[in-house]
């Protein structure tokens, strides 16, 4: 999911490879999980999906790869982005022959299910996988996305909230929470999650305004209002302190 929602360039690829532990536990360079991450980043480095498809097709045909399983995975990703879903399933099936339970494969298989209208199957398979690997955050994000596609935004909020506790301060998660809250018709939560996204991105003043809007919503339960009020006071104090520091800096 991170790779699908964050455009990549050469610098970001290098940075992401340096943080390969985001794709699970810390991986050795020769591990399959590490090679899967490299293949996914390589696939996203091509602006046009047909370029990525041609690259992986050629490397597989010519045997120019470190790991055939990872290369088929990259090929499946490229075919998916190109809209060639049946071919993508075939490439993924080859990769999954001896590693069917890897979260990366389950996420991609579910993505193909969603693309081809098999929403409930995607929800079922991802839910089972989350039960087995609850700490794998990309898997849980994919599950939440499937729940939203299935018209269950309230369940998606619960899932994404659990992920946000595992990875606090992640703007992408708060963006998805905002979308889920909007689909659920929860106005106060929509503004609250928008505020958290803005704050995580360093935009404190607009984040404060969003919390103030959230507090004015009629659908706001008392306990939630108290939580938002406490968050608002913390941010306002941070803003006051930042302004005091700016003034001291101007005087010096």
JSON list of C-alpha atoms in Angstrom, two decimals:
[
{"chain": "A", "resi": 1, "resn": "UNK", "atom": "CA", "xyz": [0.00, 0.00, 0.00]},
{"chain": "A", "resi": 2, "resn": "UNK", "atom": "CA", "xyz": [2.82, 2.42, 0.85]},
{"chain": "A", "resi": 3, "resn": "UNK", "atom": "CA", "xyz": [4.35, 1.83, -2.56]},
{"chain": "A", "resi": 4, "resn": "UNK", "atom": "CA", "xyz": [1.02, 2.29, -4.33]},
{"chain": "A", "resi": 5, "resn": "UNK", "atom": "CA", "xyz": [0.24, 5.63, -2.64]},
{"chain": "A", "resi": 6, "resn": "UNK", "atom": "CA", "xyz": [3.71, 7.22, -2.61]},
{"chain": "A", "resi": 7, "resn": "UNK", "atom": "CA", "xyz": [5.33, 8.12, -5.94]},
{"chain": "A", "resi": 8, "resn": "UNK", "atom": "CA", "xyz": [8.94, 7.03, -6.11]},
{"chain": "A", "resi": 9, "resn": "UNK", "atom": "CA", "xyz": [12.11, 8.35, -7.66]},
{"chain": "A", "resi": 10, "resn": "UNK", "atom": "CA", "xyz": [15.73, 7.25, -7.41]},
{"chain": "A", "resi": 11, "resn": "UNK", "atom": "CA", "xyz": [16.27, 8.97, -4.06]},
{"chain": "A", "resi": 12, "resn": "UNK", "atom": "CA", "xyz": [13.10, 7.57, -2.55]},
{"chain": "A", "resi": 13, "resn": "UNK", "atom": "CA", "xyz": [13.96, 4.08, -3.78]},
{"chain": "A", "resi": 14, "resn": "UNK", "atom": "CA", "xyz": [17.33, 4.29, -2.05]},
{"chain": "A", "resi": 15, "resn": "UNK", "atom": "CA", "xyz": [15.68, 5.60, 1.11]},
{"chain": "A", "resi": 16, "resn": "UNK", "atom": "CA", "xyz": [13.00, 2.93, 1.06]},
{"chain": "A", "resi": 17, "resn": "UNK", "atom": "CA", "xyz": [15.50, 0.14, 0.56]},
{"chain": "A", "resi": 18, "resn": "UNK", "atom": "CA", "xyz": [17.33, 1.47, 3.58]},
{"chain": "A", "resi": 19, "resn": "UNK", "atom": "CA", "xyz": [14.11, 1.05, 5.55]},
{"chain": "A", "resi": 20, "resn": "UNK", "atom": "CA", "xyz": [13.19, -2.41, 4.32]},
{"chain": "A", "resi": 21, "resn": "UNK", "atom": "CA", "xyz": [12.03, -3.32, 7.82]},
{"chain": "A", "resi": 22, "resn": "UNK", "atom": "CA", "xyz": [8.80, -1.45, 7.02]},
{"chain": "A", "resi": 23, "resn": "UNK", "atom": "CA", "xyz": [7.79, -4.48, 5.00]},
{"chain": "A", "resi": 24, "resn": "UNK", "atom": "CA", "xyz": [7.96, -6.77, 8.04]},
{"chain": "A", "resi": 25, "resn": "UNK", "atom": "CA", "xyz": [10.70, -7.66, 10.45]},
{"chain": "A", "resi": 26, "resn": "UNK", "atom": "CA", "xyz": [14.22, -6.55, 9.59]},
{"chain": "A", "resi": 27, "resn": "UNK", "atom": "CA", "xyz": [15.35, -8.52, 6.58]},
{"chain": "A", "resi": 28, "resn": "UNK", "atom": "CA", "xyz": [18.75, -9.68, 5.37]},
{"chain": "A", "resi": 29, "resn": "UNK", "atom": "CA", "xyz": [19.64, -8.60, 1.82]},
{"chain": "A", "resi": 30, "resn": "UNK", "atom": "CA", "xyz": [19.45, -12.23, 0.70]},
{"chain": "A", "resi": 31, "resn": "UNK", "atom": "CA", "xyz": [16.01, -12.87, 2.25]},
{"chain": "A", "resi": 32, "resn": "UNK", "atom": "CA", "xyz": [12.92, -13.32, 0.10]},
{"chain": "A", "resi": 33, "resn": "UNK", "atom": "CA", "xyz": [11.02, -10.53, 1.89]},
{"chain": "A", "resi": 34, "resn": "UNK", "atom": "CA", "xyz": [13.86, -8.10, 1.12]},
{"chain": "A", "resi": 35, "resn": "UNK", "atom": "CA", "xyz": [13.91, -9.17, -2.53]},
{"chain": "A", "resi": 36, "resn": "UNK", "atom": "CA", "xyz": [10.13, -8.72, -2.74]},
{"chain": "A", "resi": 37, "resn": "UNK", "atom": "CA", "xyz": [10.52, -5.16, -1.45]},
{"chain": "A", "resi": 38, "resn": "UNK", "atom": "CA", "xyz": [13.22, -4.48, -4.04]},
{"chain": "A", "resi": 39, "resn": "UNK", "atom": "CA", "xyz": [11.05, -5.88, -6.83]},
{"chain": "A", "resi": 40, "resn": "UNK", "atom": "CA", "xyz": [8.10, -3.72, -5.76]},
{"chain": "A", "resi": 41, "resn": "UNK", "atom": "CA", "xyz": [10.25, -0.59, -5.68]},
{"chain": "A", "resi": 42, "resn": "UNK", "atom": "CA", "xyz": [11.75, -1.42, -9.06]},
{"chain": "A", "resi": 43, "resn": "UNK", "atom": "CA", "xyz": [8.26, -1.86, -10.51]},
{"chain": "A", "resi": 44, "resn": "UNK", "atom": "CA", "xyz": [7.17, 1.56, -9.22]},
{"chain": "A", "resi": 45, "resn": "UNK", "atom": "CA", "xyz": [10.30, 3.23, -10.60]},
{"chain": "A", "resi": 46, "resn": "UNK", "atom": "CA", "xyz": [8.77, 2.97, -14.10]},
{"chain": "A", "resi": 47, "resn": "UNK", "atom": "CA", "xyz": [6.36, 5.80, -14.82]},
{"chain": "A", "resi": 48, "resn": "UNK", "atom": "CA", "xyz": [4.40, 3.82, -17.39]},
{"chain": "A", "resi": 49, "resn": "UNK", "atom": "CA", "xyz": [3.12, 0.35, -16.48]},
{"chain": "A", "resi": 50, "resn": "UNK", "atom": "CA", "xyz": [3.91, -1.05, -19.92]},
{"chain": "A", "resi": 51, "resn": "UNK", "atom": "CA", "xyz": [7.58, -0.19, -19.32]},
{"chain": "A", "resi": 52, "resn": "UNK", "atom": "CA", "xyz": [7.52, -2.13, -16.06]},
{"chain": "A", "resi": 53, "resn": "UNK", "atom": "CA", "xyz": [5.80, -5.07, -17.75]},
{"chain": "A", "resi": 54, "resn": "UNK", "atom": "CA", "xyz": [8.45, -5.16, -20.48]},
{"chain": "A", "resi": 55, "resn": "UNK", "atom": "CA", "xyz": [11.27, -4.94, -17.92]},
{"chain": "A", "resi": 56, "resn": "UNK", "atom": "CA", "xyz": [10.11, -7.90, -15.83]},
{"chain": "A", "resi": 57, "resn": "UNK", "atom": "CA", "xyz": [9.15, -9.94, -18.88]},
{"chain": "A", "resi": 58, "resn": "UNK", "atom": "CA", "xyz": [12.67, -9.49, -20.24]},
{"chain": "A", "resi": 59, "resn": "UNK", "atom": "CA", "xyz": [14.45, -10.23, -16.96]},
{"chain": "A", "resi": 60, "resn": "UNK", "atom": "CA", "xyz": [12.44, -13.41, -16.48]},
{"chain": "A", "resi": 61, "resn": "UNK", "atom": "CA", "xyz": [12.99, -14.57, -20.05]},
{"chain": "A", "resi": 62, "resn": "UNK", "atom": "CA", "xyz": [16.72, -13.89, -19.91]},
{"chain": "A", "resi": 63, "resn": "UNK", "atom": "CA", "xyz": [17.21, -15.09, -16.34]},
{"chain": "A", "resi": 64, "resn": "UNK", "atom": "CA", "xyz": [18.62, -11.72, -15.22]},
{"chain": "A", "resi": 65, "resn": "UNK", "atom": "CA", "xyz": [17.45, -11.71, -11.61]},
{"chain": "A", "resi": 66, "resn": "UNK", "atom": "CA", "xyz": [18.56, -12.67, -8.12]},
{"chain": "A", "resi": 67, "resn": "UNK", "atom": "CA", "xyz": [15.34, -14.39, -7.12]},
{"chain": "A", "resi": 68, "resn": "UNK", "atom": "CA", "xyz": [12.76, -15.85, -9.52]},
{"chain": "A", "resi": 69, "resn": "UNK", "atom": "CA", "xyz": [9.93, -15.69, -6.96]},
{"chain": "A", "resi": 70, "resn": "UNK", "atom": "CA", "xyz": [10.50, -11.98, -6.35]},
{"chain": "A", "resi": 71, "resn": "UNK", "atom": "CA", "xyz": [10.81, -11.35, -10.08]},
{"chain": "A", "resi": 72, "resn": "UNK", "atom": "CA", "xyz": [7.46, -13.01, -10.77]},
{"chain": "A", "resi": 73, "resn": "UNK", "atom": "CA", "xyz": [5.97, -10.89, -7.98]},
{"chain": "A", "resi": 74, "resn": "UNK", "atom": "CA", "xyz": [7.31, -7.73, -9.59]},
{"chain": "A", "resi": 75, "resn": "UNK", "atom": "CA", "xyz": [5.93, -8.91, -12.92]},
{"chain": "A", "resi": 76, "resn": "UNK", "atom": "CA", "xyz": [2.51, -9.49, -11.32]},
{"chain": "A", "resi": 77, "resn": "UNK", "atom": "CA", "xyz": [2.58, -5.98, -9.83]},
{"chain": "A", "resi": 78, "resn": "UNK", "atom": "CA", "xyz": [3.43, -4.48, -13.21]},
{"chain": "A", "resi": 79, "resn": "UNK", "atom": "CA", "xyz": [0.68, -6.42, -14.97]},
{"chain": "A", "resi": 80, "resn": "UNK", "atom": "CA", "xyz": [-1.81, -5.34, -12.30]},
{"chain": "A", "resi": 81, "resn": "UNK", "atom": "CA", "xyz": [-0.91, -1.68, -12.79]},
{"chain": "A", "resi": 82, "resn": "UNK", "atom": "CA", "xyz": [-1.29, -2.20, -16.55]},
{"chain": "A", "resi": 83, "resn": "UNK", "atom": "CA", "xyz": [-4.79, -3.60, -16.05]},
{"chain": "A", "resi": 84, "resn": "UNK", "atom": "CA", "xyz": [-3.83, -7.08, -17.31]},
{"chain": "A", "resi": 85, "resn": "UNK", "atom": "CA", "xyz": [-5.46, -8.83, -14.39]},
{"chain": "A", "resi": 86, "resn": "UNK", "atom": "CA", "xyz": [-5.64, -12.40, -15.70]},
{"chain": "A", "resi": 87, "resn": "UNK", "atom": "CA", "xyz": [-1.96, -12.32, -16.68]},
{"chain": "A", "resi": 88, "resn": "UNK", "atom": "CA", "xyz": [-1.16, -10.81, -13.28]},
{"chain": "A", "resi": 89, "resn": "UNK", "atom": "CA", "xyz": [-2.92, -13.71, -11.56]},
{"chain": "A", "resi": 90, "resn": "UNK", "atom": "CA", "xyz": [-0.88, -16.18, -13.57]},
{"chain": "A", "resi": 91, "resn": "UNK", "atom": "CA", "xyz": [2.40, -14.47, -12.63]},
{"chain": "A", "resi": 92, "resn": "UNK", "atom": "CA", "xyz": [1.35, -14.28, -8.99]},
{"chain": "A", "resi": 93, "resn": "UNK", "atom": "CA", "xyz": [0.34, -17.95, -8.99]},
{"chain": "A", "resi": 94, "resn": "UNK", "atom": "CA", "xyz": [3.86, -18.84, -10.11]},
{"chain": "A", "resi": 95, "resn": "UNK", "atom": "CA", "xyz": [5.34, -16.80, -7.26]},
{"chain": "A", "resi": 96, "resn": "UNK", "atom": "CA", "xyz": [2.94, -18.33, -4.74]},
{"chain": "A", "resi": 97, "resn": "UNK", "atom": "CA", "xyz": [3.66, -21.98, -5.56]},
{"chain": "A", "resi": 98, "resn": "UNK", "atom": "CA", "xyz": [5.98, -22.44, -2.61]},
{"chain": "A", "resi": 99, "resn": "UNK", "atom": "CA", "xyz": [5.19, -19.30, -0.57]},
{"chain": "A", "resi": 100, "resn": "UNK", "atom": "CA", "xyz": [1.40, -18.98, -0.60]},
{"chain": "A", "resi": 101, "resn": "UNK", "atom": "CA", "xyz": [1.09, -17.48, 2.88]},
{"chain": "A", "resi": 102, "resn": "UNK", "atom": "CA", "xyz": [3.36, -14.44, 2.46]},
{"chain": "A", "resi": 103, "resn": "UNK", "atom": "CA", "xyz": [1.46, -11.21, 3.27]},
{"chain": "A", "resi": 104, "resn": "UNK", "atom": "CA", "xyz": [2.77, -9.48, 0.14]},
{"chain": "A", "resi": 105, "resn": "UNK", "atom": "CA", "xyz": [1.18, -12.15, -2.04]},
{"chain": "A", "resi": 106, "resn": "UNK", "atom": "CA", "xyz": [-2.09, -12.16, -0.10]},
{"chain": "A", "resi": 107, "resn": "UNK", "atom": "CA", "xyz": [-2.37, -8.38, -0.44]},
{"chain": "A", "resi": 108, "resn": "UNK", "atom": "CA", "xyz": [-1.78, -8.49, -4.20]},
{"chain": "A", "resi": 109, "resn": "UNK", "atom": "CA", "xyz": [-4.20, -11.38, -4.67]},
{"chain": "A", "resi": 110, "resn": "UNK", "atom": "CA", "xyz": [-6.85, -9.40, -2.77]},
{"chain": "A", "resi": 111, "resn": "UNK", "atom": "CA", "xyz": [-6.12, -6.34, -4.87]},
{"chain": "A", "resi": 112, "resn": "UNK", "atom": "CA", "xyz": [-6.78, -8.41, -7.98]},
{"chain": "A", "resi": 113, "resn": "UNK", "atom": "CA", "xyz": [-10.00, -9.71, -6.43]},
{"chain": "A", "resi": 114, "resn": "UNK", "atom": "CA", "xyz": [-11.13, -6.12, -5.81]},
{"chain": "A", "resi": 115, "resn": "UNK", "atom": "CA", "xyz": [-10.22, -5.06, -9.33]},
{"chain": "A", "resi": 116, "resn": "UNK", "atom": "CA", "xyz": [-12.29, -7.92, -10.73]},
{"chain": "A", "resi": 117, "resn": "UNK", "atom": "CA", "xyz": [-15.31, -7.36, -8.49]},
{"chain": "A", "resi": 118, "resn": "UNK", "atom": "CA", "xyz": [-14.72, -10.23, -6.06]},
{"chain": "A", "resi": 119, "resn": "UNK", "atom": "CA", "xyz": [-14.98, -7.97, -3.02]},
{"chain": "A", "resi": 120, "resn": "UNK", "atom": "CA", "xyz": [-16.25, -10.46, -0.46]},
{"chain": "A", "resi": 121, "resn": "UNK", "atom": "CA", "xyz": [-13.50, -12.94, -1.32]},
{"chain": "A", "resi": 122, "resn": "UNK", "atom": "CA", "xyz": [-10.91, -10.21, -0.80]},
{"chain": "A", "resi": 123, "resn": "UNK", "atom": "CA", "xyz": [-12.45, -9.30, 2.57]},
{"chain": "A", "resi": 124, "resn": "UNK", "atom": "CA", "xyz": [-12.56, -12.93, 3.67]},
{"chain": "A", "resi": 125, "resn": "UNK", "atom": "CA", "xyz": [-8.98, -13.77, 2.68]},
{"chain": "A", "resi": 126, "resn": "UNK", "atom": "CA", "xyz": [-7.53, -10.57, 4.11]},
{"chain": "A", "resi": 127, "resn": "UNK", "atom": "CA", "xyz": [-9.46, -11.00, 7.35]},
{"chain": "A", "resi": 128, "resn": "UNK", "atom": "CA", "xyz": [-8.06, -14.50, 7.77]},
{"chain": "A", "resi": 129, "resn": "UNK", "atom": "CA", "xyz": [-4.54, -13.27, 7.02]},
{"chain": "A", "resi": 130, "resn": "UNK", "atom": "CA", "xyz": [-4.83, -10.41, 9.52]},
{"chain": "A", "resi": 131, "resn": "UNK", "atom": "CA", "xyz": [-5.86, -12.92, 12.16]},
{"chain": "A", "resi": 132, "resn": "UNK", "atom": "CA", "xyz": [-2.61, -14.79, 11.53]},
{"chain": "A", "resi": 133, "resn": "UNK", "atom": "CA", "xyz": [-0.36, -11.71, 11.19]},
{"chain": "A", "resi": 134, "resn": "UNK", "atom": "CA", "xyz": [-1.97, -8.88, 13.20]},
{"chain": "A", "resi": 135, "resn": "UNK", "atom": "CA", "xyz": [1.25, -6.84, 13.40]},
{"chain": "A", "resi": 136, "resn": "UNK", "atom": "CA", "xyz": [1.74, -6.67, 9.61]},
{"chain": "A", "resi": 137, "resn": "UNK", "atom": "CA", "xyz": [0.45, -3.15, 8.97]},
{"chain": "A", "resi": 138, "resn": "UNK", "atom": "CA", "xyz": [0.28, -3.16, 5.13]},
{"chain": "A", "resi": 139, "resn": "UNK", "atom": "CA", "xyz": [-1.89, -6.28, 5.40]},
{"chain": "A", "resi": 140, "resn": "UNK", "atom": "CA", "xyz": [-4.23, -4.53, 7.83]},
{"chain": "A", "resi": 141, "resn": "UNK", "atom": "CA", "xyz": [-4.43, -1.42, 5.64]},
{"chain": "A", "resi": 142, "resn": "UNK", "atom": "CA", "xyz": [-5.34, -3.61, 2.67]},
{"chain": "A", "resi": 143, "resn": "UNK", "atom": "CA", "xyz": [-8.03, -5.26, 4.80]},
{"chain": "A", "resi": 144, "resn": "UNK", "atom": "CA", "xyz": [-9.45, -1.86, 5.73]},
{"chain": "A", "resi": 145, "resn": "UNK", "atom": "CA", "xyz": [-9.52, -0.82, 2.07]},
{"chain": "A", "resi": 146, "resn": "UNK", "atom": "CA", "xyz": [-11.39, -4.00, 1.20]},
{"chain": "A", "resi": 147, "resn": "UNK", "atom": "CA", "xyz": [-13.88, -3.33, 4.00]},
{"chain": "A", "resi": 148, "resn": "UNK", "atom": "CA", "xyz": [-14.52, 0.12, 2.56]},
{"chain": "A", "resi": 149, "resn": "UNK", "atom": "CA", "xyz": [-15.05, -1.37, -0.89]},
{"chain": "A", "resi": 150, "resn": "UNK", "atom": "CA", "xyz": [-17.53, -3.78, 0.72]},
{"chain": "A", "resi": 151, "resn": "UNK", "atom": "CA", "xyz": [-19.49, -0.87, 2.21]},
{"chain": "A", "resi": 152, "resn": "UNK", "atom": "CA", "xyz": [-18.32, -1.42, 5.79]},
{"chain": "A", "resi": 153, "resn": "UNK", "atom": "CA", "xyz": [-16.59, 1.89, 6.65]},
{"chain": "A", "resi": 154, "resn": "UNK", "atom": "CA", "xyz": [-17.21, 1.56, 10.40]},
{"chain": "A", "resi": 155, "resn": "UNK", "atom": "CA", "xyz": [-15.25, -1.70, 10.46]},
{"chain": "A", "resi": 156, "resn": "UNK", "atom": "CA", "xyz": [-12.56, -0.07, 8.33]},
{"chain": "A", "resi": 157, "resn": "UNK", "atom": "CA", "xyz": [-12.26, 2.70, 10.93]},
{"chain": "A", "resi": 158, "resn": "UNK", "atom": "CA", "xyz": [-11.75, 0.12, 13.69]},
{"chain": "A", "resi": 159, "resn": "UNK", "atom": "CA", "xyz": [-9.05, -1.63, 11.65]},
{"chain": "A", "resi": 160, "resn": "UNK", "atom": "CA", "xyz": [-7.23, 1.57, 10.67]},
{"chain": "A", "resi": 161, "resn": "UNK", "atom": "CA", "xyz": [-7.40, 2.90, 14.23]},
{"chain": "A", "resi": 162, "resn": "UNK", "atom": "CA", "xyz": [-5.64, -0.25, 15.41]},
{"chain": "A", "resi": 163, "resn": "UNK", "atom": "CA", "xyz": [-2.97, 0.26, 12.74]},
{"chain": "A", "resi": 164, "resn": "UNK", "atom": "CA", "xyz": [-2.56, 3.93, 13.72]},
{"chain": "A", "resi": 165, "resn": "UNK", "atom": "CA", "xyz": [-1.79, 2.80, 17.26]},
{"chain": "A", "resi": 166, "resn": "UNK", "atom": "CA", "xyz": [0.98, 0.59, 15.84]},
{"chain": "A", "resi": 167, "resn": "UNK", "atom": "CA", "xyz": [2.31, 3.37, 13.59]},
{"chain": "A", "resi": 168, "resn": "UNK", "atom": "CA", "xyz": [1.40, 6.74, 15.14]},
{"chain": "A", "resi": 169, "resn": "UNK", "atom": "CA", "xyz": [1.97, 9.91, 13.15]},
{"chain": "A", "resi": 170, "resn": "UNK", "atom": "CA", "xyz": [1.54, 8.31, 9.71]},
{"chain": "A", "resi": 171, "resn": "UNK", "atom": "CA", "xyz": [-0.33, 10.80, 7.44]},
{"chain": "A", "resi": 172, "resn": "UNK", "atom": "CA", "xyz": [-1.37, 8.09, 4.98]},
{"chain": "A", "resi": 173, "resn": "UNK", "atom": "CA", "xyz": [-3.24, 6.21, 7.72]},
{"chain": "A", "resi": 174, "resn": "UNK", "atom": "CA", "xyz": [-5.06, 9.34, 8.87]},
{"chain": "A", "resi": 175, "resn": "UNK", "atom": "CA", "xyz": [-5.99, 10.11, 5.27]},
{"chain": "A", "resi": 176, "resn": "UNK", "atom": "CA", "xyz": [-7.61, 6.69, 4.97]},
{"chain": "A", "resi": 177, "resn": "UNK", "atom": "CA", "xyz": [-9.31, 7.14, 8.35]},
{"chain": "A", "resi": 178, "resn": "UNK", "atom": "CA", "xyz": [-10.72, 10.45, 7.12]},
{"chain": "A", "resi": 179, "resn": "UNK", "atom": "CA", "xyz": [-12.08, 8.73, 4.00]},
{"chain": "A", "resi": 180, "resn": "UNK", "atom": "CA", "xyz": [-13.64, 5.93, 6.05]},
{"chain": "A", "resi": 181, "resn": "UNK", "atom": "CA", "xyz": [-15.23, 8.37, 8.51]},
{"chain": "A", "resi": 182, "resn": "UNK", "atom": "CA", "xyz": [-16.67, 10.39, 5.63]},
{"chain": "A", "resi": 183, "resn": "UNK", "atom": "CA", "xyz": [-18.18, 7.27, 4.08]},
{"chain": "A", "resi": 184, "resn": "UNK", "atom": "CA", "xyz": [-19.60, 6.31, 7.46]},
{"chain": "A", "resi": 185, "resn": "UNK", "atom": "CA", "xyz": [-21.27, 9.72, 7.70]},
{"chain": "A", "resi": 186, "resn": "UNK", "atom": "CA", "xyz": [-19.39, 10.61, 10.89]},
{"chain": "A", "resi": 187, "resn": "UNK", "atom": "CA", "xyz": [-18.69, 14.33, 10.52]},
{"chain": "A", "resi": 188, "resn": "UNK", "atom": "CA", "xyz": [-16.81, 14.84, 13.78]},
{"chain": "A", "resi": 189, "resn": "UNK", "atom": "CA", "xyz": [-14.49, 11.89, 13.09]},
{"chain": "A", "resi": 190, "resn": "UNK", "atom": "CA", "xyz": [-13.93, 13.12, 9.53]},
{"chain": "A", "resi": 191, "resn": "UNK", "atom": "CA", "xyz": [-12.65, 16.47, 10.82]},
{"chain": "A", "resi": 192, "resn": "UNK", "atom": "CA", "xyz": [-10.70, 14.83, 13.65]},
{"chain": "A", "resi": 193, "resn": "UNK", "atom": "CA", "xyz": [-8.82, 12.49, 11.33]},
{"chain": "A", "resi": 194, "resn": "UNK", "atom": "CA", "xyz": [-8.23, 15.33, 8.86]},
{"chain": "A", "resi": 195, "resn": "UNK", "atom": "CA", "xyz": [-6.72, 17.25, 11.78]},
{"chain": "A", "resi": 196, "resn": "UNK", "atom": "CA", "xyz": [-4.45, 14.34, 12.68]},
{"chain": "A", "resi": 197, "resn": "UNK", "atom": "CA", "xyz": [-3.29, 14.07, 9.06]},
{"chain": "A", "resi": 198, "resn": "UNK", "atom": "CA", "xyz": [-2.48, 17.80, 8.91]},
{"chain": "A", "resi": 199, "resn": "UNK", "atom": "CA", "xyz": [-0.67, 17.65, 12.25]},
{"chain": "A", "resi": 200, "resn": "UNK", "atom": "CA", "xyz": [1.39, 14.65, 11.13]},
{"chain": "A", "resi": 201, "resn": "UNK", "atom": "CA", "xyz": [2.36, 16.64, 8.03]},
{"chain": "A", "resi": 202, "resn": "UNK", "atom": "CA", "xyz": [3.51, 19.57, 10.18]},
{"chain": "A", "resi": 203, "resn": "UNK", "atom": "CA", "xyz": [0.52, 21.86, 9.48]},
{"chain": "A", "resi": 204, "resn": "UNK", "atom": "CA", "xyz": [-0.44, 22.61, 13.08]},
{"chain": "A", "resi": 205, "resn": "UNK", "atom": "CA", "xyz": [-2.60, 25.72, 12.61]},
{"chain": "A", "resi": 206, "resn": "UNK", "atom": "CA", "xyz": [-5.00, 24.18, 10.06]},
{"chain": "A", "resi": 207, "resn": "UNK", "atom": "CA", "xyz": [-5.03, 21.02, 12.20]},
{"chain": "A", "resi": 208, "resn": "UNK", "atom": "CA", "xyz": [-6.22, 23.10, 15.16]},
{"chain": "A", "resi": 209, "resn": "UNK", "atom": "CA", "xyz": [-9.00, 24.59, 13.03]},
{"chain": "A", "resi": 210, "resn": "UNK", "atom": "CA", "xyz": [-10.15, 21.12, 12.03]},
{"chain": "A", "resi": 211, "resn": "UNK", "atom": "CA", "xyz": [-10.37, 20.03, 15.67]},
{"chain": "A", "resi": 212, "resn": "UNK", "atom": "CA", "xyz": [-12.40, 23.14, 16.47]},
{"chain": "A", "resi": 213, "resn": "UNK", "atom": "CA", "xyz": [-14.80, 22.22, 13.66]},
{"chain": "A", "resi": 214, "resn": "UNK", "atom": "CA", "xyz": [-14.99, 18.65, 14.98]},
{"chain": "A", "resi": 215, "resn": "UNK", "atom": "CA", "xyz": [-16.02, 19.95, 18.41]},
{"chain": "A", "resi": 216, "resn": "UNK", "atom": "CA", "xyz": [-18.94, 21.84, 16.88]},
{"chain": "A", "resi": 217, "resn": "UNK", "atom": "CA", "xyz": [-20.52, 18.73, 15.32]},
{"chain": "A", "resi": 218, "resn": "UNK", "atom": "CA", "xyz": [-23.82, 17.54, 16.77]},
{"chain": "A", "resi": 219, "resn": "UNK", "atom": "CA", "xyz": [-22.97, 13.85, 16.41]},
{"chain": "A", "resi": 220, "resn": "UNK", "atom": "CA", "xyz": [-20.06, 14.08, 18.86]},
{"chain": "A", "resi": 221, "resn": "UNK", "atom": "CA", "xyz": [-20.30, 11.79, 21.93]},
{"chain": "A", "resi": 222, "resn": "UNK", "atom": "CA", "xyz": [-19.23, 13.29, 25.25]},
{"chain": "A", "resi": 223, "resn": "UNK", "atom": "CA", "xyz": [-16.18, 11.04, 25.72]},
{"chain": "A", "resi": 224, "resn": "UNK", "atom": "CA", "xyz": [-14.98, 11.83, 22.20]},
{"chain": "A", "resi": 225, "resn": "UNK", "atom": "CA", "xyz": [-15.48, 15.56, 22.79]},
{"chain": "A", "resi": 226, "resn": "UNK", "atom": "CA", "xyz": [-13.32, 15.33, 25.91]},
{"chain": "A", "resi": 227, "resn": "UNK", "atom": "CA", "xyz": [-10.58, 13.53, 23.99]},
{"chain": "A", "resi": 228, "resn": "UNK", "atom": "CA", "xyz": [-10.63, 16.09, 21.17]},
{"chain": "A", "resi": 229, "resn": "UNK", "atom": "CA", "xyz": [-10.63, 18.98, 23.64]},
{"chain": "A", "resi": 230, "resn": "UNK", "atom": "CA", "xyz": [-7.53, 17.59, 25.36]},
{"chain": "A", "resi": 231, "resn": "UNK", "atom": "CA", "xyz": [-5.79, 17.14, 22.01]},
{"chain": "A", "resi": 232, "resn": "UNK", "atom": "CA", "xyz": [-6.78, 20.67, 21.00]},
{"chain": "A", "resi": 233, "resn": "UNK", "atom": "CA", "xyz": [-5.33, 22.19, 24.17]},
{"chain": "A", "resi": 234, "resn": "UNK", "atom": "CA", "xyz": [-2.06, 20.32, 23.64]},
{"chain": "A", "resi": 235, "resn": "UNK", "atom": "CA", "xyz": [-1.73, 21.59, 20.07]},
{"chain": "A", "resi": 236, "resn": "UNK", "atom": "CA", "xyz": [-2.67, 25.14, 21.05]},
{"chain": "A", "resi": 237, "resn": "UNK", "atom": "CA", "xyz": [0.02, 25.14, 23.72]},
{"chain": "A", "resi": 238, "resn": "UNK", "atom": "CA", "xyz": [2.54, 23.84, 21.17]},
{"chain": "A", "resi": 239, "resn": "UNK", "atom": "CA", "xyz": [1.51, 26.66, 18.82]},
{"chain": "A", "resi": 240, "resn": "UNK", "atom": "CA", "xyz": [1.88, 29.28, 21.57]},
{"chain": "A", "resi": 241, "resn": "UNK", "atom": "CA", "xyz": [5.30, 27.92, 22.49]},
{"chain": "A", "resi": 242, "resn": "UNK", "atom": "CA", "xyz": [6.40, 27.98, 18.84]},
{"chain": "A", "resi": 243, "resn": "UNK", "atom": "CA", "xyz": [5.34, 31.62, 18.54]},
{"chain": "A", "resi": 244, "resn": "UNK", "atom": "CA", "xyz": [7.19, 32.52, 21.76]},
{"chain": "A", "resi": 245, "resn": "UNK", "atom": "CA", "xyz": [10.35, 30.93, 20.36]},
{"chain": "A", "resi": 246, "resn": "UNK", "atom": "CA", "xyz": [9.93, 32.85, 17.11]},
{"chain": "A", "resi": 247, "resn": "UNK", "atom": "CA", "xyz": [9.65, 36.12, 19.03]},
{"chain": "A", "resi": 248, "resn": "UNK", "atom": "CA", "xyz": [12.76, 35.34, 21.08]},
{"chain": "A", "resi": 249, "resn": "UNK", "atom": "CA", "xyz": [14.59, 34.53, 17.86]},
{"chain": "A", "resi": 250, "resn": "UNK", "atom": "CA", "xyz": [13.55, 37.86, 16.31]},
{"chain": "A", "resi": 251, "resn": "UNK", "atom": "CA", "xyz": [14.84, 39.80, 19.33]},
{"chain": "A", "resi": 252, "resn": "UNK", "atom": "CA", "xyz": [18.23, 38.10, 19.24]}
]
